[in-house]
XYZ file of C-alpha atoms in Angstrom:
753
model
C 8.382 -15.714 -23.444
C 10.916 -13.738 -25.446
C 14.503 -14.070 -26.573
C 15.558 -10.841 -24.850
C 14.362 -8.268 -22.354
C 13.300 -5.741 -24.939
C 11.078 -8.373 -26.526
C 9.797 -9.408 -23.104
C 8.814 -5.813 -22.387
C 7.160 -5.649 -25.814
C 4.896 -8.595 -25.032
C 4.206 -7.326 -21.528
C 3.227 -3.867 -22.788
C 0.938 -5.279 -25.464
C -0.823 -7.709 -23.104
C -1.291 -5.309 -20.188
C -2.638 -2.618 -22.520
C -5.108 -5.118 -23.958
C -6.468 -5.774 -20.462
C -6.217 -2.304 -18.926
C -5.695 0.384 -21.554
C -8.115 2.876 -19.966
C -6.593 2.645 -16.490
C -3.099 3.033 -17.876
C -3.982 5.909 -20.205
C -5.701 7.726 -17.350
C -2.612 7.491 -15.152
C -0.228 8.474 -17.920
C -2.429 11.549 -18.359
C -1.818 12.194 -14.659
C 1.983 12.074 -14.764
C 1.960 14.145 -17.967
C 0.184 16.879 -15.959
C -2.727 16.928 -18.417
C -5.738 16.084 -16.280
C -7.019 19.667 -16.231
C -6.641 19.898 -20.006
C -8.922 16.940 -20.651
C -11.096 16.625 -17.530
C -11.211 20.159 -16.161
C -9.407 21.577 -13.109
C -11.905 20.175 -10.605
C -12.586 16.499 -10.226
C -10.834 14.348 -7.674
C -7.402 13.886 -9.188
C -6.076 10.339 -9.528
C -5.762 9.010 -5.984
C -4.006 5.872 -7.190
C -1.020 8.000 -8.252
C -1.023 10.786 -5.649
C -3.138 12.358 -2.914
C -4.134 15.359 -5.053
C -7.752 16.271 -4.351
C -8.244 18.056 -7.678
C -6.971 17.674 -11.215
C -5.414 21.122 -11.017
C -3.404 20.304 -7.889
C -2.251 17.081 -9.527
C -1.145 18.874 -12.698
C 0.719 21.639 -10.901
C 2.616 19.081 -8.843
C 3.539 16.777 -11.726
C 4.380 19.651 -14.073
C 6.903 20.859 -11.531
C 8.409 17.352 -11.323
C 8.515 17.042 -15.108
C 10.039 20.481 -15.658
C 12.746 19.883 -13.052
C 14.336 17.139 -15.143
C 14.952 15.076 -11.999
C 13.555 11.881 -13.496
C 15.791 11.778 -16.561
C 18.800 12.797 -14.464
C 18.164 9.668 -12.389
C 17.608 7.473 -15.432
C 20.932 8.677 -16.863
C 22.883 7.359 -13.875
C 24.552 3.940 -14.062
C 23.202 1.102 -11.943
C 22.599 0.649 -9.092
C 21.520 4.295 -8.713
C 20.030 4.239 -12.208
C 18.164 1.452 -14.014
C 20.199 -1.597 -14.998
C 20.441 -2.692 -18.623
C 17.700 -5.325 -18.443
C 15.313 -2.810 -16.926
C 16.047 -0.199 -19.579
C 15.369 -2.789 -22.266
C 12.117 -3.848 -20.589
C 10.876 -0.250 -20.444
C 11.796 0.427 -24.079
C 10.045 -2.751 -25.224
C 7.048 -2.063 -23.008
C 6.502 1.309 -24.678
C 6.644 -0.283 -28.117
C 4.231 -3.045 -27.111
C 1.739 -0.649 -25.538
C 1.780 1.518 -28.636
C 1.512 -1.527 -30.899
C -1.720 -2.532 -29.169
C -3.128 0.962 -29.535
C -2.167 0.958 -33.187
C -3.660 -2.490 -33.784
C -7.100 -1.442 -32.499
C -7.068 1.738 -34.573
C -6.270 4.184 -31.787
C -8.620 5.481 -29.111
C -11.668 5.139 -31.381
C -11.173 1.385 -31.669
C -10.789 0.551 -27.987
C -13.333 -1.964 -26.738
C -13.541 -0.533 -23.229
C -16.276 2.149 -23.250
C -14.576 3.877 -20.314
C -12.094 5.603 -22.607
C -13.177 4.728 -26.151
C -12.538 7.785 -28.321
C -10.861 9.717 -25.515
C -8.477 12.377 -26.771
C -6.225 11.624 -23.814
C -5.657 8.034 -24.946
C -2.494 8.385 -26.998
C 0.778 6.539 -27.583
C 3.230 6.729 -24.702
C 6.953 7.385 -24.478
C 9.711 6.094 -22.239
C 9.492 9.439 -20.443
C 5.923 8.615 -19.429
C 6.951 5.258 -17.990
C 9.912 6.633 -16.036
C 7.741 9.422 -14.662
C 5.153 6.845 -13.613
C 7.810 4.793 -11.819
C 9.034 7.906 -10.028
C 5.470 8.760 -8.994
C 5.056 5.279 -7.567
C 8.327 5.563 -5.650
C 7.257 8.875 -4.073
C 3.629 7.811 -3.545
C 3.982 7.653 0.255
C 6.199 10.748 0.468
C 5.688 13.960 -1.485
C 2.940 12.182 -3.407
C 0.966 12.026 -0.170
C 1.025 15.806 0.351
C 0.422 17.229 -3.111
C -2.183 19.763 -2.003
C 0.147 21.064 0.687
C 2.997 21.555 -1.784
C 1.037 23.332 -4.508
C -0.963 25.491 -2.094
C 1.929 26.661 0.097
C 2.040 30.471 0.084
C 4.308 32.843 1.988
C 3.202 34.259 5.317
C -0.441 33.226 5.073
C -0.741 32.100 8.705
C -0.665 34.256 11.803
C 0.450 31.611 14.296
C 2.775 28.644 14.153
C 2.272 24.948 14.863
C 1.541 24.297 18.517
C 4.117 22.011 20.086
C 1.808 20.012 22.306
C 0.585 16.453 22.711
C -2.751 17.141 21.020
C -1.060 18.403 17.857
C 1.315 15.454 17.885
C -1.502 12.943 18.359
C -3.433 14.365 15.403
C -0.262 14.385 13.330
C 0.387 10.750 14.200
C -3.136 9.722 13.222
C -2.766 11.641 9.977
C 0.288 9.597 8.993
C -2.021 6.657 8.537
C -4.834 8.635 6.951
C -2.928 10.285 4.143
C -4.667 8.126 1.556
C -7.895 7.693 3.517
C -9.828 4.561 2.708
C -7.277 3.733 0.011
C -4.561 3.106 2.600
C -2.893 -0.144 1.560
C -1.623 -2.976 3.728
C -0.676 -6.634 3.520
C -0.056 -9.917 5.290
C 2.981 -12.048 4.606
C 3.596 -15.439 6.196
C 6.725 -17.455 5.433
C 6.862 -21.016 6.769
C 10.223 -22.794 6.899
C 11.010 -26.504 6.948
C 10.328 -26.875 10.686
C 6.884 -25.321 10.320
C 5.768 -27.289 7.256
C 4.068 -30.653 7.585
C 5.381 -32.111 4.315
C 6.931 -29.365 2.198
C 10.293 -27.678 2.577
C 8.695 -24.235 2.821
C 5.441 -22.372 2.158
C 4.772 -18.695 1.486
C 1.497 -16.817 1.768
C 1.517 -13.484 -0.024
C -1.628 -11.508 0.753
C -1.286 -7.831 -0.214
C -4.248 -5.587 0.565
C -3.821 -3.125 -2.225
C -5.991 -0.905 -4.350
C -8.714 -2.550 -6.481
C -8.932 0.330 -8.950
C -6.432 2.398 -10.893
C -2.784 2.009 -11.747
C -1.876 0.405 -8.410
C -4.033 -2.661 -9.017
C -2.223 -5.933 -9.658
C -1.882 -7.743 -12.998
C -0.592 -11.305 -13.345
C 2.173 -12.429 -15.672
C 4.720 -15.167 -16.283
C 7.974 -13.727 -17.650
C 10.583 -15.871 -19.388
C 13.828 -15.141 -21.186
C 15.459 -18.569 -21.596
C 18.562 -18.924 -19.473
C 18.146 -15.481 -17.885
C 14.729 -15.151 -16.264
C 11.821 -17.422 -15.457
C 9.468 -15.975 -12.864
C 5.738 -15.548 -12.375
C 3.522 -13.485 -10.133
C 1.917 -10.078 -10.358
C 3.027 -6.507 -10.867
C 1.321 -3.216 -10.212
C -0.015 -1.816 -13.476
C 2.365 1.137 -13.317
C 5.461 -1.088 -13.211
C 6.287 -3.176 -16.295
C 7.625 -6.062 -14.199
C 6.653 -8.360 -11.337
C 6.239 -6.886 -7.861
C 5.427 -10.127 -6.031
C 6.031 -13.650 -7.260
C 8.133 -16.782 -7.454
C 10.559 -18.774 -9.552
C 11.604 -22.408 -9.274
C 13.759 -21.763 -6.181
C 12.263 -18.887 -4.174
C 8.988 -17.081 -3.573
C 8.645 -13.568 -2.215
C 6.014 -11.074 -1.158
C 5.934 -7.587 0.335
C 4.073 -5.849 3.128
C 3.651 -2.116 3.689
C 6.385 -1.259 6.185
C 6.500 0.789 9.374
C 9.135 3.464 8.567
C 8.022 6.935 7.540
C 10.022 7.532 4.360
C 9.901 11.313 4.439
C 11.002 13.867 6.995
C 10.116 17.473 7.767
C 12.336 20.447 8.446
C 11.173 23.503 10.359
C 12.591 26.584 8.655
C 13.628 29.707 10.510
C 12.732 32.513 8.099
C 14.873 35.566 7.505
C 13.467 38.688 9.218
C 11.274 40.643 6.808
C 11.611 38.031 4.036
C 9.226 35.055 4.280
C 10.720 33.395 1.167
C 14.227 33.193 2.599
C 15.423 31.041 5.475
C 18.475 30.870 7.695
C 20.983 28.034 7.857
C 23.839 28.510 10.329
C 22.802 32.150 10.458
C 23.230 32.666 6.719
C 20.339 33.622 4.472
C 19.250 31.292 1.664
C 16.537 32.218 -0.799
C 13.897 29.640 -1.544
C 13.847 28.256 -5.045
C 10.835 29.685 -6.865
C 9.403 27.687 -9.741
C 6.650 29.113 -11.909
C 4.409 26.312 -13.108
C 1.763 26.710 -15.816
C -0.819 24.161 -16.913
C -3.764 24.384 -19.324
C -7.178 23.863 -17.759
C -10.410 23.244 -19.648
C -13.162 25.698 -18.735
C -16.912 24.937 -18.639
C -17.321 26.493 -22.092
C -14.582 24.253 -23.535
C -11.875 26.912 -23.723
C -8.371 26.228 -22.409
C -7.131 28.741 -19.866
C -3.582 28.703 -18.543
C -3.280 28.487 -14.761
C 0.017 29.655 -13.286
C 1.277 29.024 -9.778
C 4.550 29.660 -7.964
C 5.906 26.713 -6.016
C 8.661 27.010 -3.423
C 11.507 24.676 -2.555
C 14.550 24.605 -0.280
C 17.798 22.682 0.042
C 15.756 20.025 1.866
C 12.906 19.774 -0.612
C 9.598 21.513 -1.362
C 7.846 23.801 1.085
C 4.510 22.338 2.132
C 1.537 23.695 4.023
C 0.240 20.247 4.922
C 1.626 16.816 5.760
C -0.068 13.746 7.163
C -3.423 15.572 7.112
C -2.020 18.263 9.405
C -1.708 21.939 8.526
C 1.843 23.307 8.586
C 1.435 27.085 8.851
C 3.735 29.361 6.863
C 4.118 32.454 9.024
C 6.461 35.445 8.886
C 8.946 33.576 11.070
C 8.672 29.885 10.173
C 7.683 27.428 7.453
C 8.114 23.718 6.745
C 9.891 21.763 4.043
C 9.636 18.057 3.275
C 12.488 15.773 2.284
C 11.398 12.576 0.564
C 13.914 9.733 0.803
C 12.491 8.325 -2.445
C 12.823 11.567 -4.420
C 15.938 10.126 -6.065
C 14.780 6.502 -6.207
C 14.737 5.110 -9.730
C 15.854 1.688 -8.496
C 12.553 -0.068 -7.840
C 12.691 -2.255 -10.945
C 16.331 -3.131 -10.250
C 15.149 -4.570 -6.953
C 12.256 -6.420 -8.565
C 14.585 -7.941 -11.165
C 17.026 -9.005 -8.447
C 14.244 -10.727 -6.505
C 12.875 -12.483 -9.586
C 16.293 -13.975 -10.336
C 17.368 -14.801 -6.756
C 18.175 -18.448 -6.039
C 17.715 -18.544 -2.258
C 16.906 -16.302 0.692
C 20.538 -15.163 0.852
C 20.136 -14.001 -2.739
C 16.976 -12.124 -1.744
C 18.905 -10.241 0.948
C 21.672 -9.520 -1.549
C 19.214 -8.137 -4.120
C 17.542 -5.917 -1.538
C 20.858 -4.640 -0.190
C 22.589 -4.139 -3.522
C 19.758 -2.180 -5.149
C 17.980 -0.631 -2.119
C 15.009 0.254 -4.286
C 11.946 -0.746 -2.274
C 10.205 2.534 -1.447
C 8.067 1.478 1.546
C 7.985 -2.335 1.780
C 9.114 -5.248 3.921
C 9.994 -8.490 2.168
C 9.102 -12.032 3.182
C 10.500 -14.987 1.255
C 11.075 -18.729 1.349
C 13.451 -20.954 -0.595
C 13.610 -24.621 -1.616
C 16.076 -25.347 1.190
C 13.464 -24.578 3.850
C 14.516 -21.099 4.934
C 11.994 -18.415 5.820
C 13.103 -14.774 5.620
C 11.810 -11.478 6.961
C 13.740 -8.398 5.781
C 13.072 -4.698 6.206
C 15.716 -3.523 3.727
C 14.321 -0.544 1.863
C 14.577 3.228 1.491
C 14.648 4.865 4.938
C 15.858 8.348 5.929
C 19.220 8.347 7.708
C 17.855 9.811 10.926
C 19.415 8.016 13.857
C 18.140 8.235 17.404
C 21.124 10.441 18.213
C 20.382 12.868 15.368
C 16.723 13.071 16.367
C 17.647 13.653 19.997
C 19.923 16.541 19.027
C 17.985 18.085 16.155
C 14.271 17.367 16.566
C 12.098 20.362 17.411
C 10.061 20.172 20.640
C 7.100 18.811 18.678
C 9.493 16.653 16.669
C 10.719 14.905 19.815
C 7.218 13.656 20.503
C 6.526 12.753 16.885
C 9.742 10.805 16.500
C 9.121 8.821 19.657
C 5.472 7.994 18.926
C 5.370 7.821 15.124
C 8.938 7.687 13.831
C 8.501 10.954 11.945
C 11.565 13.208 11.868
C 10.744 16.892 12.301
C 14.166 18.524 12.495
C 15.691 21.964 12.903
C 16.330 23.364 9.433
C 18.438 26.271 10.746
C 21.352 23.973 11.676
C 23.310 22.398 8.797
C 24.538 19.618 11.069
C 20.923 18.404 11.253
C 21.090 17.110 7.675
C 20.376 13.409 7.207
C 23.462 11.263 7.610
C 25.108 8.641 5.414
C 26.337 5.058 5.700
C 29.155 3.514 3.690
C 26.902 0.695 2.462
C 23.892 2.813 1.453
C 23.208 3.240 -2.257
C 23.263 7.023 -1.848
C 23.820 9.566 0.929
C 20.874 10.330 3.174
C 19.706 6.715 3.500
C 20.252 4.183 6.241
C 22.562 1.469 5.015
C 21.265 -2.116 4.683
C 23.555 -3.270 7.509
C 21.478 -1.157 9.930
C 18.231 -2.744 8.797
C 16.556 -5.789 10.183
C 16.417 -9.286 8.746
C 15.576 -12.621 10.312
C 16.025 -16.097 8.837
C 14.140 -18.914 10.551
C 13.362 -22.546 9.953
C 9.925 -22.325 11.609
C 8.287 -19.083 10.422
C 8.289 -15.323 10.092
C 5.306 -13.064 9.530
C 4.413 -9.406 9.096
C 1.141 -7.499 8.963
C 2.397 -3.928 8.483
C 3.981 -3.367 11.852
C 7.580 -3.050 12.983
C 10.106 -5.923 12.945
C 9.711 -6.565 16.685
C 7.484 -9.679 16.600
C 8.261 -11.086 13.159
C 8.664 -14.250 15.179
C 7.725 -13.977 18.871
C 10.239 -16.701 19.743
C 13.041 -14.468 18.456
C 11.972 -10.833 18.998
C 13.968 -8.274 17.032
C 15.063 -5.270 19.089
C 17.802 -2.679 19.189
C 17.035 -0.971 15.880
C 16.813 2.758 15.287
C 13.409 4.250 16.107
C 12.859 5.378 12.522
C 12.651 1.691 11.535
C 9.700 1.114 13.852
C 8.723 0.722 17.464
C 9.095 -2.184 19.902
C 7.350 -3.320 23.071
C 4.193 -1.552 21.909
C 0.675 -2.747 21.264
C 0.216 -4.918 18.182
C -2.810 -4.512 15.955
C -5.494 -7.207 16.099
C -4.462 -8.311 12.595
C -0.846 -8.816 13.672
C -2.061 -10.832 16.649
C -4.390 -12.888 14.465
C -1.587 -13.663 12.026
C 0.860 -14.866 14.669
C -1.712 -16.771 16.728
C -3.114 -18.495 13.637
C 0.380 -19.593 12.654
C 1.057 -20.860 16.163
C -2.184 -22.859 16.040
C -1.189 -24.340 12.695
C 2.181 -25.406 14.056
C 0.564 -26.976 17.099
C -1.669 -29.019 14.798
C 1.301 -30.585 13.035
C 2.527 -27.875 10.703
C 1.295 -26.287 7.507
C 0.488 -27.590 4.108
C -0.377 -25.448 1.127
C -4.006 -26.483 1.600
C -4.102 -25.562 5.289
C -2.511 -22.204 4.508
C -5.281 -21.453 2.027
C -7.886 -22.580 4.535
C -6.415 -20.372 7.261
C -6.703 -17.256 5.098
C -10.266 -17.981 4.015
C -11.443 -18.975 7.491
C -12.193 -15.230 7.795
C -11.744 -15.249 11.552
C -11.950 -11.948 13.388
C -9.614 -11.549 16.349
C -11.616 -8.572 17.629
C -14.816 -10.602 17.453
C -13.266 -13.418 19.437
C -12.190 -10.900 22.071
C -15.282 -8.708 22.214
C -18.373 -10.173 20.536
C -19.604 -12.105 23.581
C -19.201 -9.080 25.844
C -20.997 -6.934 23.290
C -23.920 -9.383 23.195
C -24.147 -9.302 26.986
C -24.063 -5.502 26.975
C -26.874 -5.528 24.441
C -29.004 -7.807 26.593
C -28.478 -5.609 29.667
C -29.842 -2.350 28.235
C -32.915 -1.368 30.288
C -36.046 -1.999 28.287
C -33.877 -3.061 25.324
C -33.078 0.576 24.563
C -29.510 1.726 23.869
C -28.377 5.341 23.691
C -27.589 6.743 20.253
C -27.014 10.094 18.620
C -30.670 10.192 17.575
C -32.049 9.151 20.957
C -32.786 5.730 22.510
C -32.937 2.903 19.956
C -34.457 -0.550 20.342
C -31.617 -3.106 20.155
C -33.455 -6.255 21.175
C -33.039 -7.818 17.725
C -29.298 -7.220 17.831
C -28.571 -9.272 20.946
C -29.505 -12.623 19.457
C -27.668 -11.855 16.230
C -24.416 -11.329 18.105
C -24.830 -14.172 20.572
C -25.272 -16.738 17.779
C -22.752 -15.216 15.373
C -19.883 -17.542 14.400
C -17.307 -14.724 14.785
C -16.252 -14.901 11.128
C -16.649 -12.743 8.045
C -17.761 -15.580 5.809
C -20.576 -15.056 3.333
C -23.176 -16.857 5.430
C -22.228 -15.287 8.755
C -24.997 -13.322 10.479
C -24.170 -10.494 12.861
C -20.818 -9.680 11.270
C -21.977 -6.505 9.542
C -23.562 -5.166 12.736
C -20.392 -5.844 14.720
C -18.202 -4.207 12.084
C -20.272 -1.025 12.032
C -20.103 -0.949 15.849
C -16.302 -1.319 15.905
C -15.829 1.218 13.097
C -17.565 3.815 15.258
C -15.081 3.174 18.069
C -11.780 2.877 16.185
C -10.377 5.621 13.943
C -9.938 4.686 10.316
C -6.213 5.445 10.268
C -4.071 2.289 9.979
C -2.123 2.868 13.177
C -2.453 0.761 16.346
C -5.619 2.496 17.537
C -7.103 0.490 20.343
C -10.642 -0.270 21.366
C -11.569 0.685 24.940
C -10.209 -2.440 26.687
C -10.347 -3.093 30.412
C -7.127 -5.104 30.450
C -4.362 -2.880 29.057
C -1.491 -3.845 26.824
C 1.312 -5.730 28.531
C 4.606 -5.959 26.600
C 5.262 -9.251 28.362
C 2.052 -10.671 26.862
C 1.812 -8.866 23.512
C -0.323 -11.500 21.781
C -3.033 -11.739 24.428
C -3.322 -8.130 25.571
C -5.184 -5.838 25.542
C -8.493 -7.624 26.026
C -11.978 -7.440 27.578
C -14.088 -4.695 26.055
C -15.119 -2.024 28.566
C -18.857 -2.203 27.918
C -19.605 0.038 30.868
C -18.325 3.109 29.059
C -20.902 5.530 27.727
C -19.110 5.935 24.371
C -19.102 2.155 23.831
C -22.814 1.902 24.539
C -23.601 4.877 22.327
C -21.509 3.456 19.451
C -23.506 0.243 19.617
C -26.787 2.131 19.531
C -25.526 4.194 16.588
C -24.591 1.025 14.682
C -28.032 -0.467 15.198
C -29.708 2.785 14.118
C -27.474 2.949 11.036
C -28.423 -0.529 9.834
C -32.101 0.093 10.476
C -31.971 3.350 8.512
C -30.418 1.443 5.608
C -33.121 -1.219 5.779
C -30.565 -3.902 6.646
C -31.681 -6.618 9.103
C -29.534 -6.770 12.206
C -28.912 -10.473 11.576
C -28.394 -10.052 7.826
C -26.096 -12.423 5.981
C -22.830 -10.743 5.053
C -23.308 -11.947 1.461
C -26.478 -9.917 1.100
C -24.927 -6.582 2.045
C -21.219 -6.734 1.211
C -20.944 -6.889 -2.545
C -19.416 -5.418 -5.663
C -21.232 -4.951 -8.947
C -19.456 -5.871 -12.156
C -21.614 -5.263 -15.200
C -24.953 -6.894 -14.401
C -23.344 -9.253 -11.896
C -23.651 -8.617 -8.167
C -20.840 -10.492 -6.409
C -20.876 -11.035 -2.635
C -17.502 -10.768 -0.905
C -16.168 -12.430 2.247
C -13.686 -10.705 4.535
C -13.759 -7.544 6.588
C -11.982 -4.332 7.486
C -8.509 -4.493 8.991
C -9.932 -3.049 12.224
C -11.669 -6.398 12.751
C -8.345 -8.217 13.115
C -9.011 -10.358 10.052
C -6.391 -11.684 7.640
C -8.615 -11.626 4.561
C -9.015 -7.871 4.522
C -11.741 -6.316 2.408
C -11.904 -2.627 3.174
C -15.362 -1.736 1.899
C -16.961 1.437 0.677
C -19.989 1.953 2.915
C -23.171 3.360 1.443
C -25.678 4.522 4.073
C -28.637 3.128 2.118
C -27.136 -0.044 0.687
C -24.350 -1.325 2.928
C -20.876 -2.218 1.675
C -21.108 -1.702 -2.081
C -17.505 -1.595 -3.350
C -13.927 -2.319 -2.307
C -11.323 0.431 -1.915
C -8.460 -1.803 -0.805
C -8.247 -5.416 0.249
C -6.992 -8.842 -0.719
C -5.821 -8.511 -4.308
C -3.177 -10.824 -5.753
C -2.917 -13.761 -3.344
C -0.353 -16.524 -3.738
C 0.403 -19.682 -1.795
C 3.714 -21.149 -2.956
C 5.074 -24.418 -1.587
C 8.440 -26.035 -2.350
C 8.445 -29.796 -1.891
C 11.886 -30.650 -3.222
C 10.760 -31.252 -6.792
C 11.759 -28.959 -9.619
C 8.334 -27.379 -9.968
C 6.802 -25.288 -7.163
C 3.276 -26.052 -6.003
C 1.467 -22.747 -6.528
C -2.088 -21.521 -6.265
C -3.023 -17.907 -6.892
C -6.050 -15.680 -6.910
C -6.424 -12.144 -8.215
C -9.481 -10.969 -6.304
C -9.832 -7.745 -8.285
C -9.510 -9.710 -11.571
C -7.080 -9.233 -14.429
C -8.877 -6.624 -16.525
C -10.616 -3.322 -15.799
C -12.394 -3.531 -19.167
C -16.079 -4.428 -18.612
C -16.199 -6.050 -22.056
C -13.366 -8.450 -21.195
C -14.022 -12.056 -20.110
C -11.404 -11.404 -17.405
C -13.216 -8.435 -15.910
C -14.794 -10.264 -12.967
C -13.976 -13.957 -13.342
C -11.491 -14.142 -10.459
C -13.632 -11.815 -8.330
C -16.357 -14.462 -8.583
C -13.790 -17.120 -7.649
C -12.744 -15.037 -4.653
C -16.376 -14.889 -3.595
C -16.607 -18.674 -3.777
C -13.252 -19.303 -2.097
C -11.816 -20.961 -5.195
C -8.152 -20.801 -6.235
C -6.316 -20.928 -9.564
C -3.686 -23.689 -9.848
C -0.512 -22.226 -11.330
C 1.083 -23.787 -14.404
C 4.653 -22.661 -13.883
C 6.682 -25.425 -15.505
C 6.702 -25.619 -19.279
C 5.084 -29.038 -19.592
C 2.115 -27.969 -17.467
C 1.795 -24.735 -19.458
C 1.692 -26.626 -22.728
C -0.939 -28.988 -21.316
C -3.301 -26.176 -20.283
C -6.685 -26.791 -21.958
C -7.283 -23.075 -22.497
C -3.776 -22.353 -23.808
C -3.685 -19.746 -26.554
C -0.378 -18.685 -28.074
C -0.010 -15.261 -29.665
C 3.185 -14.491 -31.589
C 4.102 -10.813 -31.728
C 6.708 -9.653 -34.208
C 8.160 -6.150 -34.236
């Protein structure tokens, strides 16, 4: 609590630094372009801030951003295109509070966390650092996802161009989902209105599947400025405000959305000059930027590395996007335009949501600020309304523009993946503008989808189409998502579980929590029995595998008696997951198992189904899964709790849940170790909230931060909620003042400036 927003930021900065100083300092080193200086040019970059595979690539990219001055030019603009007054005050106070904590502990040498104690890179921060971090988070899914391609693009280094065929397009489409590999985030959001609630006016489940490590992990807070703000929830560490949360009248959550927020332009290069391109037949020289960064050598010396980066009127030239090479030849090259490159509005949106009074106010905040970089919003209010809204930053590429301007390959990509690959030689192929958009180049909010219901809405990272199957949303521009296409097993599980809950009399907060932690697998319910029968039918109990026939007799019983869940005591779940993971690509796009019954748009929740166990690749994948577990010394009927764990200090914590490919709501996307099983979490259920409004002045809230509040192994909050997540226990929220004051563990710290 504070008497103003600068003071609120001060307390926030102090508290978050106390819990996570090493994570924050590491990421501020990233956006300062100083990773190579302190950690050497190799390493793996900071994948929670960008896709850079090395420290050097990260530094070259961020140094170019910093030198361009784009961030401060955005900050200097008045709201809504620039930060509003409350946000500016929060950021200024946050910087002071962060630095106060660092000063109080005696600088880097006094930090309790051994991860960064004494690190030369742990220094006071500036407002510039925070604004650069916010810009990096806004562009995370755009230019931030193709850092290597931008810094490594060199003129005329390829001899042949990109093949415009279905194979290239299919690999491109898969790459859109793979651009952060196993760190690809996701979420479930379920909003229940008055007609879907058994006793309450409305209930919201917020279940983001975000990163467990780094600056994109969640941190909980309750923020109060009397008479101006009173909201609680969690924010990503890089944003000094709430990302998801609730107040006394509304609750909101976000899910990773379907639109691709960047677009590509194919450049027609000027004859004999691979660093110039033609627009309407006129030659334009690329913008050359010389970037230099210091890099620590093995002997400790600092050597300056210099690179030339290239940009166009559309944006930077890149040699790679969505895991696909984009060749720069003597006749063509590719540039990327990121719709979030000028987005410094994210915290405006968050502030608007935190102060909204109903779902209409949520829509107003989203529309007025248009700052969400890649997220849907689901919300409920005390009046019993449930809202789905996909109002965010989206390129203004209409179906008509794509039809006229997409390259031959771009036509296929736009249809199948919503990615705009346009003709850069025609100036009329520039992104359009709407009168109600915050800035030119973006679709206006009036073109975007929203649905208010009194029963329910839901989203699990797919398009708006089946937010509620009783009121399908159609007719939107392709860039906003597809329709009448196969839904992922997780989308189907979400909707079918809600329908079951309604049929049983409607939801309560308790039944919502139980539904999430039931850990049901939609894929298991569709395919486990068939898989067990396939196992039993192998001649002599031998299945084919990459290493030759493998004895699978012990696997058949494990699958036939498995309860089809990913609960700690379930047996057979790990075997089934490894089998499915060998059949389904890791990219988070609707990649289907080999089903016998194909998808039917008239029955989107029940098709496809029936695993085609007669296929050789299905049988071989099963044999490979059995061989893999045997090689790791894991029993085929092992309990999930024994081989899906995280280690925190000397504590080994078993985790329920499973990969999104299993069609499970409680996603835990594990890090597989071939000799130990699932030994860590890359992404998965993080900050979970169930918020119910019952007509009283105080919302009924339970939360759980599965990754825990602190990354400091010496903190008592390092693994406490991870252990609660393991046990299926929730934290009752104390939102109203009287309940806060009555908390037995209440500790008040007064900070003066």
